[in-house]
CSV table of C-alpha atoms and ligand atoms in Angstrom, one decimal:
chain,number,residue,atom,x,y,z
W,1,MET,CA,11.0,40.0,-11.3
W,2,LEU,CA,12.2,37.4,-8.6
W,3,GLN,CA,9.0,37.0,-7.4
W,4,PHE,CA,8.0,35.8,-10.9
W,5,ARG,CA,10.6,33.3,-10.9
W,6,ARG,CA,10.2,32.0,-7.6
W,7,LYS,CA,6.2,31.1,-8.5
W,8,LYS,CA,7.2,29.5,-11.5
W,9,ALA,CA,9.8,27.2,-9.6
W,10,GLU,CA,6.8,26.5,-7.4
W,11,LYS,CA,4.7,25.5,-10.1
W,12,ALA,CA,7.2,23.3,-11.3
W,13,ARG,CA,6.9,21.2,-8.3
W,14,GLU,CA,3.2,21.0,-8.5
W,15,ILE,CA,2.0,17.1,-9.5
W,16,ASP,CA,0.8,16.9,-12.9
W,17,THR,CA,-3.0,15.3,-12.4
W,18,GLN,CA,-3.5,14.5,-16.1
W,19,ASN,CA,0.1,12.0,-15.7
W,20,LEU,CA,-0.8,10.1,-12.2
W,21,PRO,CA,0.3,6.9,-11.2
W,22,ARG,CA,-2.4,4.7,-11.5
W,23,HIS,CA,-1.5,2.2,-8.3
W,24,ILE,CA,1.0,3.7,-5.8
W,25,GLY,CA,2.4,0.9,-3.4
W,26,ILE,CA,3.7,2.0,0.0
W,27,ILE,CA,6.0,0.2,2.5
W,28,MET,CA,5.4,1.9,5.7
W,29,ASP,CA,8.7,1.7,7.3
W,30,GLY,CA,10.2,3.4,10.5
W,31,ASN,CA,7.3,3.7,13.0
W,32,GLY,CA,9.6,1.9,15.9
W,33,ARG,CA,12.7,4.3,15.3
W,34,TRP,CA,9.9,7.3,15.2
W,35,ALA,CA,8.8,6.2,18.3
W,36,GLN,CA,12.3,5.4,19.7
W,37,GLN,CA,13.5,8.7,18.9
W,38,ARG,CA,10.9,10.0,21.3
W,39,SER,CA,11.5,7.4,23.9
W,40,LEU,CA,7.8,6.4,23.6
W,41,PRO,CA,6.9,2.5,23.1
W,42,ARG,CA,6.9,1.4,19.7
W,43,SER,CA,3.0,1.1,19.5
W,44,ALA,CA,3.3,4.4,20.1
W,45,GLY,CA,5.0,4.8,16.5
W,46,HIS,CA,2.7,2.4,14.7
W,47,ALA,CA,-0.3,4.7,16.1
W,48,GLN,CA,1.1,7.4,14.5
W,49,GLY,CA,1.9,5.3,11.2
W,50,ALA,CA,-1.9,4.5,11.2
W,51,GLU,CA,-2.4,8.7,11.3
W,52,THR,CA,-0.3,9.1,8.3
W,53,PHE,CA,-1.8,6.1,6.4
W,54,ARG,CA,-5.2,8.0,6.7
W,55,THR,CA,-3.9,10.9,5.8
W,56,ILE,CA,-2.2,9.7,2.5
W,57,ALA,CA,-5.1,7.4,1.9
W,58,ASN,CA,-7.3,10.2,1.6
W,59,TYR,CA,-5.0,12.4,-0.4
W,60,CYS,CA,-4.8,9.5,-3.0
W,61,LYS,CA,-8.4,9.3,-3.1
W,62,ASP,CA,-8.8,13.0,-3.5
W,63,ILE,CA,-6.3,13.8,-6.4
W,64,GLY,CA,-7.3,10.8,-8.2
W,65,ILE,CA,-5.2,7.8,-7.6
W,66,GLU,CA,-6.9,4.7,-8.5
W,67,TYR,CA,-5.3,2.0,-6.4
W,68,LEU,CA,-3.4,2.6,-3.2
W,69,THR,CA,-1.6,-0.8,-1.6
W,70,VAL,CA,-0.1,-0.7,1.6
W,71,TYR,CA,2.1,-3.1,3.4
W,72,ALA,CA,0.6,-3.2,7.3
W,73,PHE,CA,1.3,-6.7,8.2
W,74,SER,CA,4.0,-9.1,6.7
W,75,THR,CA,4.2,-12.8,6.9
W,76,GLU,CA,7.1,-12.0,8.9
W,77,ASN,CA,5.9,-9.9,11.7
W,78,TRP,CA,4.3,-12.2,13.9
W,79,LYS,CA,8.0,-12.7,15.2
W,80,ARG,CA,7.5,-9.0,16.9
W,81,PRO,CA,6.6,-9.1,20.4
W,82,LYS,CA,3.1,-10.2,21.2
W,83,ASP,CA,2.3,-6.5,22.7
W,84,GLU,CA,3.6,-4.9,19.3
W,85,VAL,CA,1.7,-7.2,17.5
W,86,ASP,CA,-1.8,-6.7,19.5
W,87,ALA,CA,-1.0,-3.2,19.0
W,88,ILE,CA,-1.1,-3.4,15.3
W,89,MET,CA,-3.9,-5.6,15.1
W,90,GLY,CA,-6.0,-3.3,17.6
W,91,LEU,CA,-4.9,0.1,15.1
W,92,LEU,CA,-6.5,-2.1,12.3
W,93,GLU,CA,-9.7,-3.0,14.0
W,94,LYS,CA,-10.4,0.8,14.9
W,95,TYR,CA,-9.1,1.6,11.6
W,96,LEU,CA,-11.9,-0.6,10.0
W,97,TYR,CA,-14.5,0.6,12.2
W,98,GLU,CA,-14.2,4.2,11.4
W,99,ALA,CA,-13.9,2.8,7.3
W,100,ILE,CA,-17.1,1.0,7.9
W,101,GLU,CA,-18.8,4.2,8.7
W,102,ARG,CA,-17.0,6.4,6.1
W,103,MET,CA,-17.0,4.1,3.2
W,104,GLU,CA,-20.2,5.1,1.5
W,105,ARG,CA,-19.6,8.8,1.8
W,106,ASP,CA,-16.0,8.4,0.4
W,107,ARG,CA,-17.2,5.7,-2.0
W,108,VAL,CA,-13.9,4.3,-1.4
W,109,LYS,CA,-13.2,0.2,-2.4
W,110,MET,CA,-11.0,-1.8,0.4
W,111,LYS,CA,-9.4,-5.3,-0.5
W,112,PHE,CA,-7.0,-7.4,1.8
W,113,PHE,CA,-4.3,-9.1,0.2
W,114,GLY,CA,-2.5,-11.8,2.3
W,115,ASP,CA,-4.1,-15.1,4.4
W,116,VAL,CA,-6.6,-13.3,6.5
W,117,SER,CA,-7.8,-16.5,7.8
W,118,VAL,CA,-5.5,-16.7,11.0
W,119,LEU,CA,-6.4,-13.3,12.3
W,120,SER,CA,-8.9,-12.7,15.2
W,121,PRO,CA,-12.5,-13.4,14.4
W,122,LYS,CA,-13.2,-9.8,15.4
W,123,LEU,CA,-11.0,-8.6,12.9
W,124,LEU,CA,-12.1,-11.1,10.3
W,125,ALA,CA,-15.7,-10.0,10.4
W,126,LEU,CA,-14.3,-6.3,10.4
W,127,ILE,CA,-12.6,-7.7,6.8
W,128,GLU,CA,-15.8,-9.2,5.6
W,129,ARG,CA,-18.1,-6.5,6.4
W,130,THR,CA,-15.5,-3.6,4.7
W,131,SER,CA,-15.1,-6.4,1.8
W,132,GLU,CA,-18.8,-6.4,1.6
W,133,ILE,CA,-19.4,-2.5,1.7
W,134,SER,CA,-16.8,-2.3,-1.3
W,135,THR,CA,-18.7,-4.4,-3.8
W,136,HIS,CA,-21.0,-1.5,-3.7
W,137,TYR,CA,-18.0,1.4,-5.0
W,138,SER,CA,-15.9,1.7,-7.7
W,139,GLY,CA,-13.9,4.9,-7.0
W,140,CYS,CA,-10.5,4.6,-5.1
W,141,GLN,CA,-9.4,1.1,-4.0
W,142,VAL,CA,-7.2,0.8,-0.9
W,143,ASN,CA,-5.4,-2.8,-0.5
W,144,ILE,CA,-4.4,-3.3,2.7
W,145,CYS,CA,-1.6,-6.1,2.9
W,146,LEU,CA,-2.1,-8.2,6.1
W,147,ASN,CA,0.0,-11.4,6.9
W,148,TYR,CA,1.0,-11.1,3.2
W,149,GLY,CA,4.2,-12.2,2.0
W,150,GLY,CA,5.3,-11.8,-1.9
W,151,ARG,CA,6.6,-15.6,-2.3
W,152,ASP,CA,3.6,-16.5,-0.5
W,153,GLU,CA,1.4,-15.4,-2.6
W,154,ILE,CA,3.1,-16.7,-5.5
W,155,LEU,CA,3.4,-20.1,-4.2
W,156,ARG,CA,-0.4,-19.9,-3.1
W,157,ALA,CA,-1.3,-19.1,-7.1
W,158,ALA,CA,1.2,-21.5,-8.3
W,159,GLN,CA,-0.3,-24.2,-5.7
W,160,SER,CA,-3.9,-23.5,-7.0
W,161,TYR,CA,-3.1,-23.7,-10.6
W,162,ALA,CA,-1.3,-26.8,-10.3
W,163,GLU,CA,-4.4,-28.1,-8.7
W,164,GLU,CA,-6.7,-26.9,-11.4
W,165,TYR,CA,-4.0,-28.7,-13.8
W,166,ALA,CA,-4.1,-31.6,-11.9
W,167,ARG,CA,-8.1,-31.8,-12.4
W,168,GLY,CA,-7.6,-31.2,-16.2
W,169,GLU,CA,-9.7,-27.8,-15.8
W,170,VAL,CA,-6.6,-25.7,-17.4
W,171,GLY,CA,-3.9,-25.7,-19.9
W,172,GLU,CA,-0.2,-24.9,-19.6
W,173,LEU,CA,0.8,-22.2,-17.0
W,174,SER,CA,1.0,-18.0,-18.3
W,175,GLU,CA,1.9,-15.1,-16.8
W,176,GLN,CA,-1.6,-14.0,-17.2
W,177,ALA,CA,-3.0,-17.3,-15.5
W,178,LEU,CA,-0.5,-16.8,-12.5
W,179,SER,CA,-1.5,-13.0,-12.2
W,180,ASP,CA,-5.4,-13.8,-12.3
W,181,ARG,CA,-4.4,-16.4,-9.1
W,182,LEU,CA,-2.8,-13.8,-6.8
W,183,PHE,CA,-4.4,-11.8,-4.0
W,184,SER,CA,-4.2,-8.5,-6.6
W,185,ALA,CA,-6.0,-10.5,-9.2
W,186,GLY,CA,-7.5,-7.4,-11.6
W,187,VAL,CA,-5.2,-5.2,-10.1
W,188,PRO,CA,-3.4,-3.1,-12.3
W,189,ASP,CA,0.6,-3.7,-11.2
W,190,PRO,CA,1.9,-0.8,-9.2
W,191,ASP,CA,3.3,2.0,-11.1
W,192,LEU,CA,5.1,3.3,-8.2
W,193,ILE,CA,6.1,1.9,-5.0
W,194,LEU,CA,7.3,4.0,-2.0
W,195,ARG,CA,9.8,3.1,0.7
W,196,PRO,CA,10.1,5.9,3.4
W,197,GLY,CA,12.3,4.8,6.7
W,198,GLY,CA,15.9,4.8,5.2
W,199,GLU,CA,16.1,0.9,3.7
W,200,LYS,CA,16.4,0.6,-0.1
W,201,ARG,CA,14.5,-2.7,-0.3
W,202,LEU,CA,11.4,-4.7,-0.9
W,203,SER,CA,11.1,-6.7,2.0
W,204,ASN,CA,8.9,-9.5,0.0
W,205,PHE,CA,6.2,-6.9,-1.1
W,206,LEU,CA,4.4,-7.2,-4.3
W,207,MET,CA,7.3,-9.2,-5.8
W,208,TRP,CA,5.2,-10.4,-8.6
W,209,GLN,CA,3.6,-7.2,-9.6
W,210,SER,CA,6.9,-4.6,-8.9
W,211,ALA,CA,8.5,-6.2,-11.9
W,212,TYR,CA,8.3,-3.1,-13.6
W,213,SER,CA,7.3,-0.5,-10.9
W,214,GLU,CA,9.4,2.6,-10.3
W,215,LEU,CA,11.0,2.5,-7.1
W,216,TYR,CA,11.3,5.8,-4.9
W,217,PHE,CA,13.0,5.6,-1.5
W,218,SER,CA,12.9,8.4,1.4
W,219,ASP,CA,14.8,8.6,4.3
W,220,ILE,CA,11.7,10.5,6.2
W,221,LEU,CA,10.3,7.8,8.9
W,222,TRP,CA,6.4,6.9,7.9
W,223,PRO,CA,4.9,8.9,10.8
W,224,ASP,CA,6.4,12.2,9.4
W,225,PHE,CA,5.4,11.7,5.7
W,226,LYS,CA,3.3,14.2,4.7
W,227,THR,CA,1.0,14.5,1.3
W,228,SER,CA,4.0,17.3,0.5
W,229,ASP,CA,6.5,14.0,0.6
W,230,LEU,CA,4.0,11.9,-1.7
W,231,ASP,CA,3.9,15.1,-3.8
W,232,GLU,CA,7.6,14.8,-4.4
W,233,ALA,CA,7.4,11.3,-4.8
W,234,ILE,CA,5.1,11.6,-7.6
W,235,ILE,CA,7.0,14.5,-9.4
W,236,TRP,CA,10.1,12.4,-9.2
W,237,TYR,CA,8.1,9.4,-11.0
W,238,GLN,CA,6.7,11.9,-13.4
W,239,ALA,CA,10.1,12.9,-14.4
W,240,ARG,CA,10.9,9.1,-15.3
W,241,SER,CA,10.6,7.6,-18.6
W,242,ARG,CA,9.0,3.9,-18.3
W,243,ARG,CA,10.5,1.7,-21.1
W,244,TYR,CA,9.5,-1.8,-19.9
W,245,GLY,CA,12.6,-3.1,-21.2
W,246,GLY,CA,12.1,-1.4,-25.0
W,247,ILE,CA,14.6,1.4,-25.8
O,1,FPP,C1,6.9,-0.7,10.0
O,1,FPP,O1,7.7,0.0,10.8
O,1,FPP,C2,5.7,-1.2,10.2
O,1,FPP,C3,4.8,-1.8,10.5
O,1,FPP,C4,5.0,-3.2,10.7
O,1,FPP,C5,3.5,-2.2,10.5
O,1,FPP,C6,2.7,-0.8,10.1
O,1,FPP,C7,1.0,-0.6,10.5
O,1,FPP,C8,0.8,0.5,10.7
O,1,FPP,C9,1.1,1.9,10.0
O,1,FPP,C10,-0.5,0.3,11.6
O,1,FPP,C11,-1.6,0.0,11.0
O,1,FPP,C12,-2.4,0.1,9.8
O,1,FPP,C13,-3.3,0.7,9.2
O,1,FPP,C14,-3.3,0.6,7.6
O,1,FPP,C15,-4.5,1.3,10.1
O,1,FPP,P1,8.8,-1.0,11.8
O,1,FPP,O2,7.9,-1.2,13.0
O,1,FPP,O3,9.6,-2.0,11.1
O,1,FPP,O4,9.9,0.4,11.9
O,1,FPP,P2,11.4,0.3,12.4
O,1,FPP,O5,11.8,0.1,11.2
O,1,FPP,O6,11.5,1.7,12.8
O,1,FPP,O7,11.6,-0.6,13.5
């Protein structure tokens, strides 16, 4: 009997694959503290964070999440010491090299949100190549935010609209018209945004798109985040009732 009850309780903690969030956003926070706790350089925390990203992105693809957006490097992260910035860029390069090898097999799409034009020519070439390969696939779409800031994204969209308006090409500004000019154009808004690492804020991540997102915060540091922790977040999300301003 006890065993039966335990089985039932375990079952109740499984994700409902019929009611998955279409789009999950993740603020990958806590890499530095993870390294500090182990007396390691911060770059070691980012390296472990990149491993966690690989595991979570694969898991999202496997369970049928349509879009995953991760905050890899913000417009403010340039303020970090050069060796830390270089370490993050190096990890991104390594990941994109691998991704290019595997995209055909996994049939994933990859997009980049942010002004990538300022990145190194090597990284830019990898971004171009992954973007090009992505046009052939329609599987899980992974969006990597790189040199990204939510306010910067809105400003750019408004600026581009203003220019079109001045040329007489468009009429009154609307929510749709602005959405269409964001880096995320064509991607549904995130249903669920996760922030591991203990802080409870959005830090300029998907400011426009998060208007109705469910926000899930966890104290687990990103490098320690497991697929079972993502399950917990999805189960929490599945118990929410989303009203979008209604009753
Ligand atoms: C925030 O933690 C994390 C970052 C600014 C970098 C995230 C980068 C990666 C996970 C590696 C590369 C990404 C990919 C997609 C391959 P923090 O450094 O602010 O941590 P702290 O708050 O503990 O200091």
